[in-house]
Tab-separated table of C-alpha atoms in Angstrom:
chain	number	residue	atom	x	y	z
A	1055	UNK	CA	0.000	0.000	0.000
A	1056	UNK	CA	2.857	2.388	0.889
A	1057	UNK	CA	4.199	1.525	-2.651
A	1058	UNK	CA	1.046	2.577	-4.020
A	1059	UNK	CA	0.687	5.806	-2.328
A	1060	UNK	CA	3.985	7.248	-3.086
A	1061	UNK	CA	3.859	6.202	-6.966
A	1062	UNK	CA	0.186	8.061	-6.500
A	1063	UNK	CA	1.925	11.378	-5.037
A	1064	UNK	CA	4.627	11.178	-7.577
A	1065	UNK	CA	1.232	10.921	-10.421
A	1066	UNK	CA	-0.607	13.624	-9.095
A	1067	UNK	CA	2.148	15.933	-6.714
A	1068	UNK	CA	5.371	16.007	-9.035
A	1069	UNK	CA	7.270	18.730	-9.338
A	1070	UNK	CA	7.283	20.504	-12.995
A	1071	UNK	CA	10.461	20.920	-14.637
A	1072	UNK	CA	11.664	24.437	-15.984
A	1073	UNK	CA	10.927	24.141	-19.385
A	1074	UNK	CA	7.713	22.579	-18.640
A	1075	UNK	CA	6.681	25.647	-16.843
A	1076	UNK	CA	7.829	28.133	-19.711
A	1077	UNK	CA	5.691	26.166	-21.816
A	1078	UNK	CA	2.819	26.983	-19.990
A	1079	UNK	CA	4.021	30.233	-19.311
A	1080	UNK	CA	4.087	30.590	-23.234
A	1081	UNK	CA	0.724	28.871	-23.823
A	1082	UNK	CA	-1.493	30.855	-21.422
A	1083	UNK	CA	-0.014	34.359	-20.836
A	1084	UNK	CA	1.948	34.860	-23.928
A	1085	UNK	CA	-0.447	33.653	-26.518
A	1086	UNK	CA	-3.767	35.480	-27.885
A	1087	UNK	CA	-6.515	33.768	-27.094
A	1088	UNK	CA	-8.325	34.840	-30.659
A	1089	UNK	CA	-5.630	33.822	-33.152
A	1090	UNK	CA	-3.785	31.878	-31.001
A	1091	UNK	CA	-0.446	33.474	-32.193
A	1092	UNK	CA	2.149	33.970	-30.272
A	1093	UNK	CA	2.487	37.968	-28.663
A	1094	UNK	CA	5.573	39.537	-29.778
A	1095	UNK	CA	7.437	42.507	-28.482
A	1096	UNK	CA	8.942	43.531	-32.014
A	1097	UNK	CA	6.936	46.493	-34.014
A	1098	UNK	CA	4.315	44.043	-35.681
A	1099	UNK	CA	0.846	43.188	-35.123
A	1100	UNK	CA	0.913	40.722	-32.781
A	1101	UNK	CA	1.935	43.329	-29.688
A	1102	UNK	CA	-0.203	42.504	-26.758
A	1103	UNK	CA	-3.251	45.316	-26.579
A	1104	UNK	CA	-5.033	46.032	-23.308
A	1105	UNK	CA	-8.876	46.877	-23.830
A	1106	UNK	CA	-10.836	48.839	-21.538
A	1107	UNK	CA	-12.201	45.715	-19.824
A	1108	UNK	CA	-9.036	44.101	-18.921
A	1109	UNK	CA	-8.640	40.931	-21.377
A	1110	UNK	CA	-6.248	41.093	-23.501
A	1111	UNK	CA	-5.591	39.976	-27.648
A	1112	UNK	CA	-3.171	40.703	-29.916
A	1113	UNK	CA	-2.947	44.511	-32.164
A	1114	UNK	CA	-3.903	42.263	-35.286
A	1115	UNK	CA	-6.903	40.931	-33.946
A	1116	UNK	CA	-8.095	44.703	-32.230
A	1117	UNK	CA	-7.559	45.919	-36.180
A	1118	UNK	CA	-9.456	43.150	-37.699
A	1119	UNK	CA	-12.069	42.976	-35.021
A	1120	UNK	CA	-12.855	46.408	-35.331
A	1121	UNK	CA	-15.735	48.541	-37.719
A	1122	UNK	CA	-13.691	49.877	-40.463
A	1123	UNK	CA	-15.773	53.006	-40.577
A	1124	UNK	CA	-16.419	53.003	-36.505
A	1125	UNK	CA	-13.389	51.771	-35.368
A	1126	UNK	CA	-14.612	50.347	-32.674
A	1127	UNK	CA	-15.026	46.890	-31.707
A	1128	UNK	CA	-16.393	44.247	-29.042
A	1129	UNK	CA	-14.344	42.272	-26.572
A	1130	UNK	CA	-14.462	38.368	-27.845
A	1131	UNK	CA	-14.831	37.215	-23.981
A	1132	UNK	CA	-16.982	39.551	-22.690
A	1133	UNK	CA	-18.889	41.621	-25.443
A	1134	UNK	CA	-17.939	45.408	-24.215
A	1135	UNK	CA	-17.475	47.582	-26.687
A	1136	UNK	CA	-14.424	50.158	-27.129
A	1137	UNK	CA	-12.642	52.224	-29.490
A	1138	UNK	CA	-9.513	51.540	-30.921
A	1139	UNK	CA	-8.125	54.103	-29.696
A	1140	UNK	CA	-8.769	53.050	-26.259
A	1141	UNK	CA	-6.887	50.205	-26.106
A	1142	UNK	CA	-2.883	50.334	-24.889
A	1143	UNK	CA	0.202	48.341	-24.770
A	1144	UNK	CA	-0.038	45.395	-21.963
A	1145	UNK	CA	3.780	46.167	-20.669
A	1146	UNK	CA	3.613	43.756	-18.197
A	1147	UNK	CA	3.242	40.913	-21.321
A	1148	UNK	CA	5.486	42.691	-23.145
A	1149	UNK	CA	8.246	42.607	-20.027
A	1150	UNK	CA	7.421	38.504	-19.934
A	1151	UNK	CA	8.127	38.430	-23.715
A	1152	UNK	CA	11.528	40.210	-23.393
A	1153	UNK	CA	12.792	37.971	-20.484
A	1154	UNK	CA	11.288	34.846	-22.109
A	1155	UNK	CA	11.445	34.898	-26.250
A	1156	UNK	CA	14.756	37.233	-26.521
A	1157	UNK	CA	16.734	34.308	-27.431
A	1158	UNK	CA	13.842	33.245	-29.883
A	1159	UNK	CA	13.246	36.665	-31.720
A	1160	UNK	CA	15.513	37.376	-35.456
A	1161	UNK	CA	18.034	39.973	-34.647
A	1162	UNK	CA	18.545	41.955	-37.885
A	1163	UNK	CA	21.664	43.722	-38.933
A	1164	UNK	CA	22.944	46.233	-41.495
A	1165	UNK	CA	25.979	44.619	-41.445
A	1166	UNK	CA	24.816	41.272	-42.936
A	1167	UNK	CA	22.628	43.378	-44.865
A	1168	UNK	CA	22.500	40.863	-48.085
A	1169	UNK	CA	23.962	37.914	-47.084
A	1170	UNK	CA	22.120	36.308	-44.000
A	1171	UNK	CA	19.033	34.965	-45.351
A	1172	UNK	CA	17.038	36.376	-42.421
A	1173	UNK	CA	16.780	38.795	-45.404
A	1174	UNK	CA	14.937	37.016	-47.695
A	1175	UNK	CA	11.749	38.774	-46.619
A	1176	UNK	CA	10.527	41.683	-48.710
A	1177	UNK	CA	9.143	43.238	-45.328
A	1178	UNK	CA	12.265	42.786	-43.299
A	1179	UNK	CA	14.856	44.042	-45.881
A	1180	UNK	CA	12.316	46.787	-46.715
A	1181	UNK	CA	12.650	47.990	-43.103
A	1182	UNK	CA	16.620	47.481	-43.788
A	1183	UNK	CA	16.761	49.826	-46.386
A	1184	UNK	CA	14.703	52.812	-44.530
A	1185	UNK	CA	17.194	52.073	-41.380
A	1186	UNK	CA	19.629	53.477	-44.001
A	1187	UNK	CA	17.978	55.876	-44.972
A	1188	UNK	CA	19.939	59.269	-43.031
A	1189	UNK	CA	17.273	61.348	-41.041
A	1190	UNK	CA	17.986	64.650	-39.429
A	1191	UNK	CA	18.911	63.800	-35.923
A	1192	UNK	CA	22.784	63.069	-37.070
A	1193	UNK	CA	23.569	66.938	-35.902
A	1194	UNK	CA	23.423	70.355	-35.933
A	1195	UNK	CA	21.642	71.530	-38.979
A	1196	UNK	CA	23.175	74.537	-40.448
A	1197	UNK	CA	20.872	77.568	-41.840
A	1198	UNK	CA	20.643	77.726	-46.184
A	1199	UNK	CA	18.014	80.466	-47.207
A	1200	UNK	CA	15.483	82.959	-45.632
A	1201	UNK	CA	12.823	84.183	-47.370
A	1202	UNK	CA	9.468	85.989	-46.723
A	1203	UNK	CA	9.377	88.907	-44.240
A	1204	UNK	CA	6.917	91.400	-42.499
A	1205	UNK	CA	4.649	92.253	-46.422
A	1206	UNK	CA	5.109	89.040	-47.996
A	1207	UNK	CA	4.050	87.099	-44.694
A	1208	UNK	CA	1.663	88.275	-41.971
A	1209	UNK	CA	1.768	86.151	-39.012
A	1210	UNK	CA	1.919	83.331	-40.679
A	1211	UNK	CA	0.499	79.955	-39.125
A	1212	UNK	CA	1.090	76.967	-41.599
A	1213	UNK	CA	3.516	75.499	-43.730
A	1214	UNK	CA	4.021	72.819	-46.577
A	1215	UNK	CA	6.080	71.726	-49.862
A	1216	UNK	CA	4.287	70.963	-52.574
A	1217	UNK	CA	6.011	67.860	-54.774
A	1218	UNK	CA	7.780	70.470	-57.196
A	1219	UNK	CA	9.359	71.961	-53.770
A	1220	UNK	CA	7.267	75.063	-54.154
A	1221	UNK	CA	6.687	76.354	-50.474
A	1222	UNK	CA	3.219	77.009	-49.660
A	1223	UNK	CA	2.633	79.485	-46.393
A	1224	UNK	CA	-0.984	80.542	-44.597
A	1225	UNK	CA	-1.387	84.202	-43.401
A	1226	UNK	CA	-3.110	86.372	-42.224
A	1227	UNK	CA	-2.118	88.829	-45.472
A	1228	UNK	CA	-4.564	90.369	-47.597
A	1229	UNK	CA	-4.586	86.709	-49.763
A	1230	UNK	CA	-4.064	84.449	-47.361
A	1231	UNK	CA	-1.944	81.511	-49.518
A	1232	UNK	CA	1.340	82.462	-50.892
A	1233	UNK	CA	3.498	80.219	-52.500
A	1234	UNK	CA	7.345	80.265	-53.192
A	1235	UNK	CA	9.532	78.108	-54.956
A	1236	UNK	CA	12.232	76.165	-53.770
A	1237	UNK	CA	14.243	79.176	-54.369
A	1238	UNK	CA	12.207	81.515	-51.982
A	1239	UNK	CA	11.026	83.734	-54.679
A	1240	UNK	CA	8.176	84.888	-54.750
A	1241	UNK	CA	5.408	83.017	-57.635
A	1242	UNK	CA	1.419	84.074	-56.043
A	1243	UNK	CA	-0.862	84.014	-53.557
A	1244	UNK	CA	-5.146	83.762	-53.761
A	1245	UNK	CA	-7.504	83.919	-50.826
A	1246	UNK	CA	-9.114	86.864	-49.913
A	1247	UNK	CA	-10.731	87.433	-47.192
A	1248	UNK	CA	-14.591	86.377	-47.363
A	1249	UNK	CA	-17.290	83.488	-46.286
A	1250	UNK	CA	-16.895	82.818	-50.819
A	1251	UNK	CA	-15.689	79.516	-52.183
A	1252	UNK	CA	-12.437	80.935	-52.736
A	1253	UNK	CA	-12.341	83.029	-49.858
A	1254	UNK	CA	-10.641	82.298	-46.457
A	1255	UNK	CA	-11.608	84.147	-43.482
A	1256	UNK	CA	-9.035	82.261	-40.911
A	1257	UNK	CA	-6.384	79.840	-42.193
A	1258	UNK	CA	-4.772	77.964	-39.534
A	1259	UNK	CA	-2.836	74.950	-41.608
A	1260	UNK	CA	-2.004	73.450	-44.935
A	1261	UNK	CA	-1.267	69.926	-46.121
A	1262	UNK	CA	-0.236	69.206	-49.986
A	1263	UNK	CA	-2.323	65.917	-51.715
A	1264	UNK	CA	-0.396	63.492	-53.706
A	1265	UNK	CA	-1.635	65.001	-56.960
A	1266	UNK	CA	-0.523	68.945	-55.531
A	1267	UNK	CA	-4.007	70.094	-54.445
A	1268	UNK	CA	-3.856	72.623	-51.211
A	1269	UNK	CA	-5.398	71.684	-47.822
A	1270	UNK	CA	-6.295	74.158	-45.905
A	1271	UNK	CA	-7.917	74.772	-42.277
A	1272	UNK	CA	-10.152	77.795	-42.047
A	1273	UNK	CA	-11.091	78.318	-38.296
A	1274	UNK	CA	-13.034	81.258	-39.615
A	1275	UNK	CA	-16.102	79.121	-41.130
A	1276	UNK	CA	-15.166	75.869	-39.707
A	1277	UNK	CA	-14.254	74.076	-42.555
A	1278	UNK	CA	-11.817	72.896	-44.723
A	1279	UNK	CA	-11.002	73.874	-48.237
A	1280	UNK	CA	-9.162	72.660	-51.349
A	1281	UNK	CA	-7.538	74.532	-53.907
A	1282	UNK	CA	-5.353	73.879	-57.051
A	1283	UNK	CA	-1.746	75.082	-56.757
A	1284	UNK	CA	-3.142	78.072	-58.654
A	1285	UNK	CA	-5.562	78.695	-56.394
A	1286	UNK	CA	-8.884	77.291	-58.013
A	1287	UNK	CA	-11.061	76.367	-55.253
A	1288	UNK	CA	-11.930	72.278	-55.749
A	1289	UNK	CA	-13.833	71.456	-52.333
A	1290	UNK	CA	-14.961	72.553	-49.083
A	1291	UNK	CA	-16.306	70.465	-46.412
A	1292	UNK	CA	-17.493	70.194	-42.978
A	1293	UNK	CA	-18.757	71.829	-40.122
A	1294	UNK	CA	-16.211	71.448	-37.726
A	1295	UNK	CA	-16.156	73.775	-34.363
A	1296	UNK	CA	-12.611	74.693	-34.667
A	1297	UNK	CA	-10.595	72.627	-37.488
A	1298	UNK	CA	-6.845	73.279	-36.841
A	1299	UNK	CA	-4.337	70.845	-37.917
A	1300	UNK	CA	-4.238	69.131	-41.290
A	1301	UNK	CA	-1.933	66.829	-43.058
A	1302	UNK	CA	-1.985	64.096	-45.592
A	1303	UNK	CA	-1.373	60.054	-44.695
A	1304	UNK	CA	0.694	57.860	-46.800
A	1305	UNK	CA	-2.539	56.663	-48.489
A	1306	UNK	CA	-3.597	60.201	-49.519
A	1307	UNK	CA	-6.186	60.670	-46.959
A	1308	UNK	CA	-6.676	63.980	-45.139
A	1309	UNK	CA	-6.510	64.133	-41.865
A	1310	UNK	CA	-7.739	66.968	-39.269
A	1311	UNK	CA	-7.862	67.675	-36.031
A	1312	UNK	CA	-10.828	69.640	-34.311
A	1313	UNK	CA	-9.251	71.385	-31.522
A	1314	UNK	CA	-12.888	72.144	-29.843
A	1315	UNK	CA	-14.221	69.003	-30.207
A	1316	UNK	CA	-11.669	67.061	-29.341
A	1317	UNK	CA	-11.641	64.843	-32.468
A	1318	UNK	CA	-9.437	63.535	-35.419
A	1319	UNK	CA	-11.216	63.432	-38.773
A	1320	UNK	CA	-10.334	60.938	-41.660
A	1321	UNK	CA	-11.347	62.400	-44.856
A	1322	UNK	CA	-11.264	60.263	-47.715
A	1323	UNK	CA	-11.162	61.888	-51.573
A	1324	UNK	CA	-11.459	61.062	-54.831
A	1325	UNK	CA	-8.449	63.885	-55.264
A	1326	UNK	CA	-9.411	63.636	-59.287
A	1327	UNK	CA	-13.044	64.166	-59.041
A	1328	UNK	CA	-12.359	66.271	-56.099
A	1329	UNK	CA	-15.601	64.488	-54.615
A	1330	UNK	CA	-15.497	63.820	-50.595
A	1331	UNK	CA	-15.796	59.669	-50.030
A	1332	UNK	CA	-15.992	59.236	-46.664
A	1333	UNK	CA	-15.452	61.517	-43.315
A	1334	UNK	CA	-14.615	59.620	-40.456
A	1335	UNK	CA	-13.652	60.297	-36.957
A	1336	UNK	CA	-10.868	58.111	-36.050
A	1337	UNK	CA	-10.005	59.518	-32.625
A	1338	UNK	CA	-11.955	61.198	-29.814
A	1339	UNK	CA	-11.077	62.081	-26.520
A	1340	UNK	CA	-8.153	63.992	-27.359
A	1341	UNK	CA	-7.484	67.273	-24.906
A	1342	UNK	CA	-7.358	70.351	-27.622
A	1343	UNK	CA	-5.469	68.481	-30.289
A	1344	UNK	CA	-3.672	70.916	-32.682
A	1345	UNK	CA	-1.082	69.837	-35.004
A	1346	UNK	CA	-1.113	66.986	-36.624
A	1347	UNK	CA	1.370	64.829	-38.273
A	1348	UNK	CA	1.496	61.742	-40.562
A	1349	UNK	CA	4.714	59.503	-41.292
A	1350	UNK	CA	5.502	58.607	-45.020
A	1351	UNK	CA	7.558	55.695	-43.970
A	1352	UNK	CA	5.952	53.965	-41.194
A	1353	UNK	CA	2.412	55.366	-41.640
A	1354	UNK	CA	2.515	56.583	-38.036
A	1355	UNK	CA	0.081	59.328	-36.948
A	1356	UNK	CA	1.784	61.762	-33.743
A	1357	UNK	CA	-1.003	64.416	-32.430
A	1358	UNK	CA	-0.100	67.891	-30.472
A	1359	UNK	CA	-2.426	68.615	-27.560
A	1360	UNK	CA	-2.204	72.031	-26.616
A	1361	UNK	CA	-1.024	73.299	-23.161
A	1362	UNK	CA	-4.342	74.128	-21.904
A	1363	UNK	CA	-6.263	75.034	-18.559
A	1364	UNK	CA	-8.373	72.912	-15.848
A	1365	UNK	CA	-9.548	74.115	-12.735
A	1366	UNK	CA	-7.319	76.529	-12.331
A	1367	UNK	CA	-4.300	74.232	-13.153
A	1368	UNK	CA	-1.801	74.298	-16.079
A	1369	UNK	CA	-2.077	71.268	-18.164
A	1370	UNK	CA	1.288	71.002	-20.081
A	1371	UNK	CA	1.290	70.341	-23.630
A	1372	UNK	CA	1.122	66.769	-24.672
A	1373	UNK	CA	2.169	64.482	-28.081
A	1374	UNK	CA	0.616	61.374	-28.563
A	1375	UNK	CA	1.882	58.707	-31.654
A	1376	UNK	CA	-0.628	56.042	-32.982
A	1377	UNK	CA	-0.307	53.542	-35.746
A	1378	UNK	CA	-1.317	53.974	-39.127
A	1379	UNK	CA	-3.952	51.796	-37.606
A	1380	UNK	CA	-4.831	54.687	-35.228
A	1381	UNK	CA	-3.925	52.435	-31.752
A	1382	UNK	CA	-2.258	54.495	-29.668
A	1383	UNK	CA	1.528	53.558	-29.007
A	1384	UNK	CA	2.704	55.975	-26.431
A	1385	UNK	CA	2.502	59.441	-25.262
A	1386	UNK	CA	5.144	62.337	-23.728
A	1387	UNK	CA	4.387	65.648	-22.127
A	1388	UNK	CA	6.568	68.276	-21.621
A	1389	UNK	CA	7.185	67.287	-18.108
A	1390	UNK	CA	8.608	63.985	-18.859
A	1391	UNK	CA	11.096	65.136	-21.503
A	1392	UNK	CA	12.112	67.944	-19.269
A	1393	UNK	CA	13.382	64.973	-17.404
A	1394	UNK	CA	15.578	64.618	-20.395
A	1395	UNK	CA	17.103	67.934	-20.482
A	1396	UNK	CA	17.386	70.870	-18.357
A	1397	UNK	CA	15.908	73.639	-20.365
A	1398	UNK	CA	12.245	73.362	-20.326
A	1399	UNK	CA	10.333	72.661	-23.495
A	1400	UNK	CA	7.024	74.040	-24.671
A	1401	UNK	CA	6.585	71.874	-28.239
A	1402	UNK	CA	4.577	73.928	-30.377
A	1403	UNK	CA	4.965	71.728	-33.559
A	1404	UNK	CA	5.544	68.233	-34.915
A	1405	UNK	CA	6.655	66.782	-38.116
A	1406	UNK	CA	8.205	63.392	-39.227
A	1407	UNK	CA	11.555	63.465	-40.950
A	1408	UNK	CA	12.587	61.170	-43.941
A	1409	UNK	CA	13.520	58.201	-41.732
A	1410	UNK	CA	10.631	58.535	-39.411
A	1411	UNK	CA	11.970	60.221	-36.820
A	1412	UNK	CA	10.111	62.260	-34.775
A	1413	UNK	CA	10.899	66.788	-35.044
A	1414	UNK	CA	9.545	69.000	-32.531
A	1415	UNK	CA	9.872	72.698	-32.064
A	1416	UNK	CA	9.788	74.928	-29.146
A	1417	UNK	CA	7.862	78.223	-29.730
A	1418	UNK	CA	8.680	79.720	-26.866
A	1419	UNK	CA	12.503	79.820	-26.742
A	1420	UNK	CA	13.180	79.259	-30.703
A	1421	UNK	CA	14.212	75.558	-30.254
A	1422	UNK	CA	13.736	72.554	-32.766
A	1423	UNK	CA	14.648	69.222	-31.362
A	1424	UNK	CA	14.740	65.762	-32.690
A	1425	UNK	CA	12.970	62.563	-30.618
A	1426	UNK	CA	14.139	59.698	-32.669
A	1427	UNK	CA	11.649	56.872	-32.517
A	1428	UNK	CA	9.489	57.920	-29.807
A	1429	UNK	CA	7.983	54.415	-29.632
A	1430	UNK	CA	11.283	53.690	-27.847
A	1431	UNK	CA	12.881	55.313	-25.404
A	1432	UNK	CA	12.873	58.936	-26.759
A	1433	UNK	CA	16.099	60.692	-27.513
A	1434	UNK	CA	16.465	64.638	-27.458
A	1435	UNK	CA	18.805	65.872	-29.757
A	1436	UNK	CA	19.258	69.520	-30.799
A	1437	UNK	CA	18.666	70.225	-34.626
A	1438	UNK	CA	18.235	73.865	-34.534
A	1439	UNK	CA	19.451	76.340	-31.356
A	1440	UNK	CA	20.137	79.716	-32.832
A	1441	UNK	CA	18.230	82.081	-35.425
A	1442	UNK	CA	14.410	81.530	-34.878
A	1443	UNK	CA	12.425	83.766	-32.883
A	1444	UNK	CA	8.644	81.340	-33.160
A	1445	UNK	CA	8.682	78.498	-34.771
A	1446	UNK	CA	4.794	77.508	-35.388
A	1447	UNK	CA	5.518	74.950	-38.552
A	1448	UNK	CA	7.713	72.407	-39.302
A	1449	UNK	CA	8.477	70.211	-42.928
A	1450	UNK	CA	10.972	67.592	-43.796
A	1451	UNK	CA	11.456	67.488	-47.259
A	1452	UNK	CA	13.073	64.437	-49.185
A	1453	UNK	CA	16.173	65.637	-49.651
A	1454	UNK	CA	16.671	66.053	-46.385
A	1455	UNK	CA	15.900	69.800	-45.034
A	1456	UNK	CA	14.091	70.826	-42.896
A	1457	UNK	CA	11.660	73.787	-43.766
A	1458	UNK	CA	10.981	76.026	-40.801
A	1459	UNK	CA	7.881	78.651	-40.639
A	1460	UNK	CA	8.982	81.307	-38.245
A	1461	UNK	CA	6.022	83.498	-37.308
A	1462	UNK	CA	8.568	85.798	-34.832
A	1463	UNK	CA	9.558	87.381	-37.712
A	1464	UNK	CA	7.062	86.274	-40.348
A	1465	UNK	CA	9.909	84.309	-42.464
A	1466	UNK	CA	10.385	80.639	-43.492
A	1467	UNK	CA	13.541	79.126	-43.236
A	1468	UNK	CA	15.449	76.245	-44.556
A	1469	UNK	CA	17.831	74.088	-42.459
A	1470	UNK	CA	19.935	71.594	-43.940
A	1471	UNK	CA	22.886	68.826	-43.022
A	1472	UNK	CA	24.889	70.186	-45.326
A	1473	UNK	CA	28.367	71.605	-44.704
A	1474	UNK	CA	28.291	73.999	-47.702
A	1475	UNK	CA	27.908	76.940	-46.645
A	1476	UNK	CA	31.209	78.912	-47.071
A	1477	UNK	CA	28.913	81.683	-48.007
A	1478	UNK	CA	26.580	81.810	-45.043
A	1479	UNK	CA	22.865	81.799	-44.592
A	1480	UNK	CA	21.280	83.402	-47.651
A	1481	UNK	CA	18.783	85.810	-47.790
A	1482	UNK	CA	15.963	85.361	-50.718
A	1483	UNK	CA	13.742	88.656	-52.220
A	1484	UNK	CA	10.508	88.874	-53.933
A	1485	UNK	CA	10.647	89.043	-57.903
């Protein structure tokens, strides 16, 4: 009987070996539960998601479960419903996944860039080739051309290239679009003042679509209007209560933030016909969003909330980056990266540079800083620390400059990592 009992305890009371318990470590925590893929830490979509309710599934599963025109969708356990945007990160999976998988997950390298067959995959030597790609946080970036000026330029407020590398500003002028070219000489402007279809009563922004048609923001009649390069007005939609921001995705949709409502609008157009598809709001909830930025390389979305007030307190500004996908990814206020440096930041702008890096400016003290990949742990690195008075707009052009709109002294100016310039800074006039 004794013999019996103790092969009965060693049945039922054994003791699991180690790699028996990371299997079920593996199985139960690190696995969703609605594809049954494994979670991974890495930049795909198979990152671990918390939803409002607690349970958690996989980023691929929270896109595919989700309305495509709502974007929101129900929990598969428990049937609440959410927003995309609602959902976060589980770090605590994501920890788990770095102590357990890190041996397990393909470590990619420029330096056996073409000859470790890890490369095979179009995706993973397409993100090879944009990790060569040079942004603008490599230095200093040195001052090429000035242009504009108290006439030309009259507190300006928004700022964008168009695809011939004309520069397109919006004023408060008598017309309220002017364009240069790549130059800084002066080529038109349209816009008058007025409630017309080719009027603008209070411009705040400008985005470029892929086929050259200007975006622009007019807080004055809440709405947003499109124009050929020559000024032709093409569209006009809304009501918004206070459209601000505006920019253009990778896909060519238009994207704009309402500042008083708290929203981010999708607008999707047929830029030929010049028809409105779709408008969707893709975000709510946000605190005063103002600018708004969309990455050509990685699709990324980053938002500006403004520094605002709330019961008597001082809410700093704050930047939030989503997917293309619109799921948030993280967020940074000005208190946290003043934890990075000393001098303390007030980020009045946002743009993405050719890599995908992330450039801020800082109105206040005539600042433009680089965050790398804010995803990960953010980086400040100066880009610009002399000559700007307020910078309210920010571009980063192909060829790798960086076009600042300085409303201090109603100019735009154009930064680049180029060490030619034996002649100094250059100062463009009208013709």
């Amino acid at each position: 009987m004794s013999e019996a009992l103790v092969s009965r305890s060693n049945s039922c009371g054994r003791v699991k070996g180690a790699e028996e318990v990371l299997a079920e470590i593996r199985s139960d925590l690190l696995e969703c539960k609605v594809c049954f893929e494994r979670f991974s830490s890495e930049q795909t979509g198979r990152r671990p998601r918390n939803l409002p309710c607690g349970h958690v599934i996989c980023l691929g599963c929270v896109c595919a479960l989700a309305h495509a025109v709502l974007r929101q969708l129900e929990c598969p356990f428990c049937r609440r419903k959410c927003d995309v945007g609602g959902t976060y990160d589980c770090q605590a999976l994501l920890d788990l996944q770095d102590l357990l998988g890190s041996a397990e997950r393909p470590r990619y390298s420029l330096n056996v860039l073409g000859s470790d067959s890890s490369w095979s995959n179009p995706l993973q030597l397409e993100r090879g080739v944009q990790s060569c790609v040079e942004g603008l946080s490599s230095g200093l970036l040195r001052l090429q051309n000035t242009f504009g000026g108290w006439g030309e330029l009259i507190n300006p407020t928004g700022v964008a290239v168009l695809v011939s590398a004309a520069v397109v500003v919006v004023h408060g002028g008598h017309k309220k679009v002017t364009m240069f070219n790549s130059q800084g000489h002066y080529l038109h402007s349209f816009g008058y003042y007025g409630n017309g279809r080719s009027d603008l009563c209070h411009p705040l922004d400008v985005a470029i679509t892929p086929i050259g048609h200007v975006v622009v923001t007019d807080a004055g009649d809440h709405s947003v209007k499109v124009f050929s390069s020559r000024g032709t007005p093409l569209a006009n939609f809304g009501p918004f209560e206070l459209p601000w921001g505006v920019d253009v995705d990778k896909c060519g949709h238009i994207l704009v933030t309402d500042a008083q409502a708290g929203l981010l609008w999708q607008v999707v157009m047929d830029h030929r016909c010049s028809v409105v598809v779709a408008k969707v709001v893709v975000l709510k909830d946000l605190q005063c969003p103002r600018a708004v930025a969309s990455c050509r390389v990685s699709g990324r979305v980053a938002v500006l909330e403004a520094q605002r007030q709330h019961n008597g307190n001082s809410i700093p500004a704050r930047l939030k980056l989503f997917s293309k996908d619109f799921v948030l990814l993280t967020q940074v206020d000005c208190f946290s990266l003043n934890l990075l440096n000393p001098m303390e930041l007030h980020i009045s702008c946002v743009t993405f540079d050719r890599k995908g890096d992330l450039i801020v400016a800082d109105a206040q003290q005539g600042l433009v800083w680089s965050l790398s990949d804010l995803h990960k742990t953010p980086t400040l690195s100066p880009l610009v620390k002399a000559r700007l008075e307020r910078p309210v707009g920010l571009v980063a052009t192909e060829q790798n400059s960086l076009i600042v709109l300085d409303s201090g002294d109603h100019t735009v100016k154009i930064y680049s990592t180029s060490a030619d310039d034996s002649d100094g800074p250059k100062r463009s006039k009208s013709i």
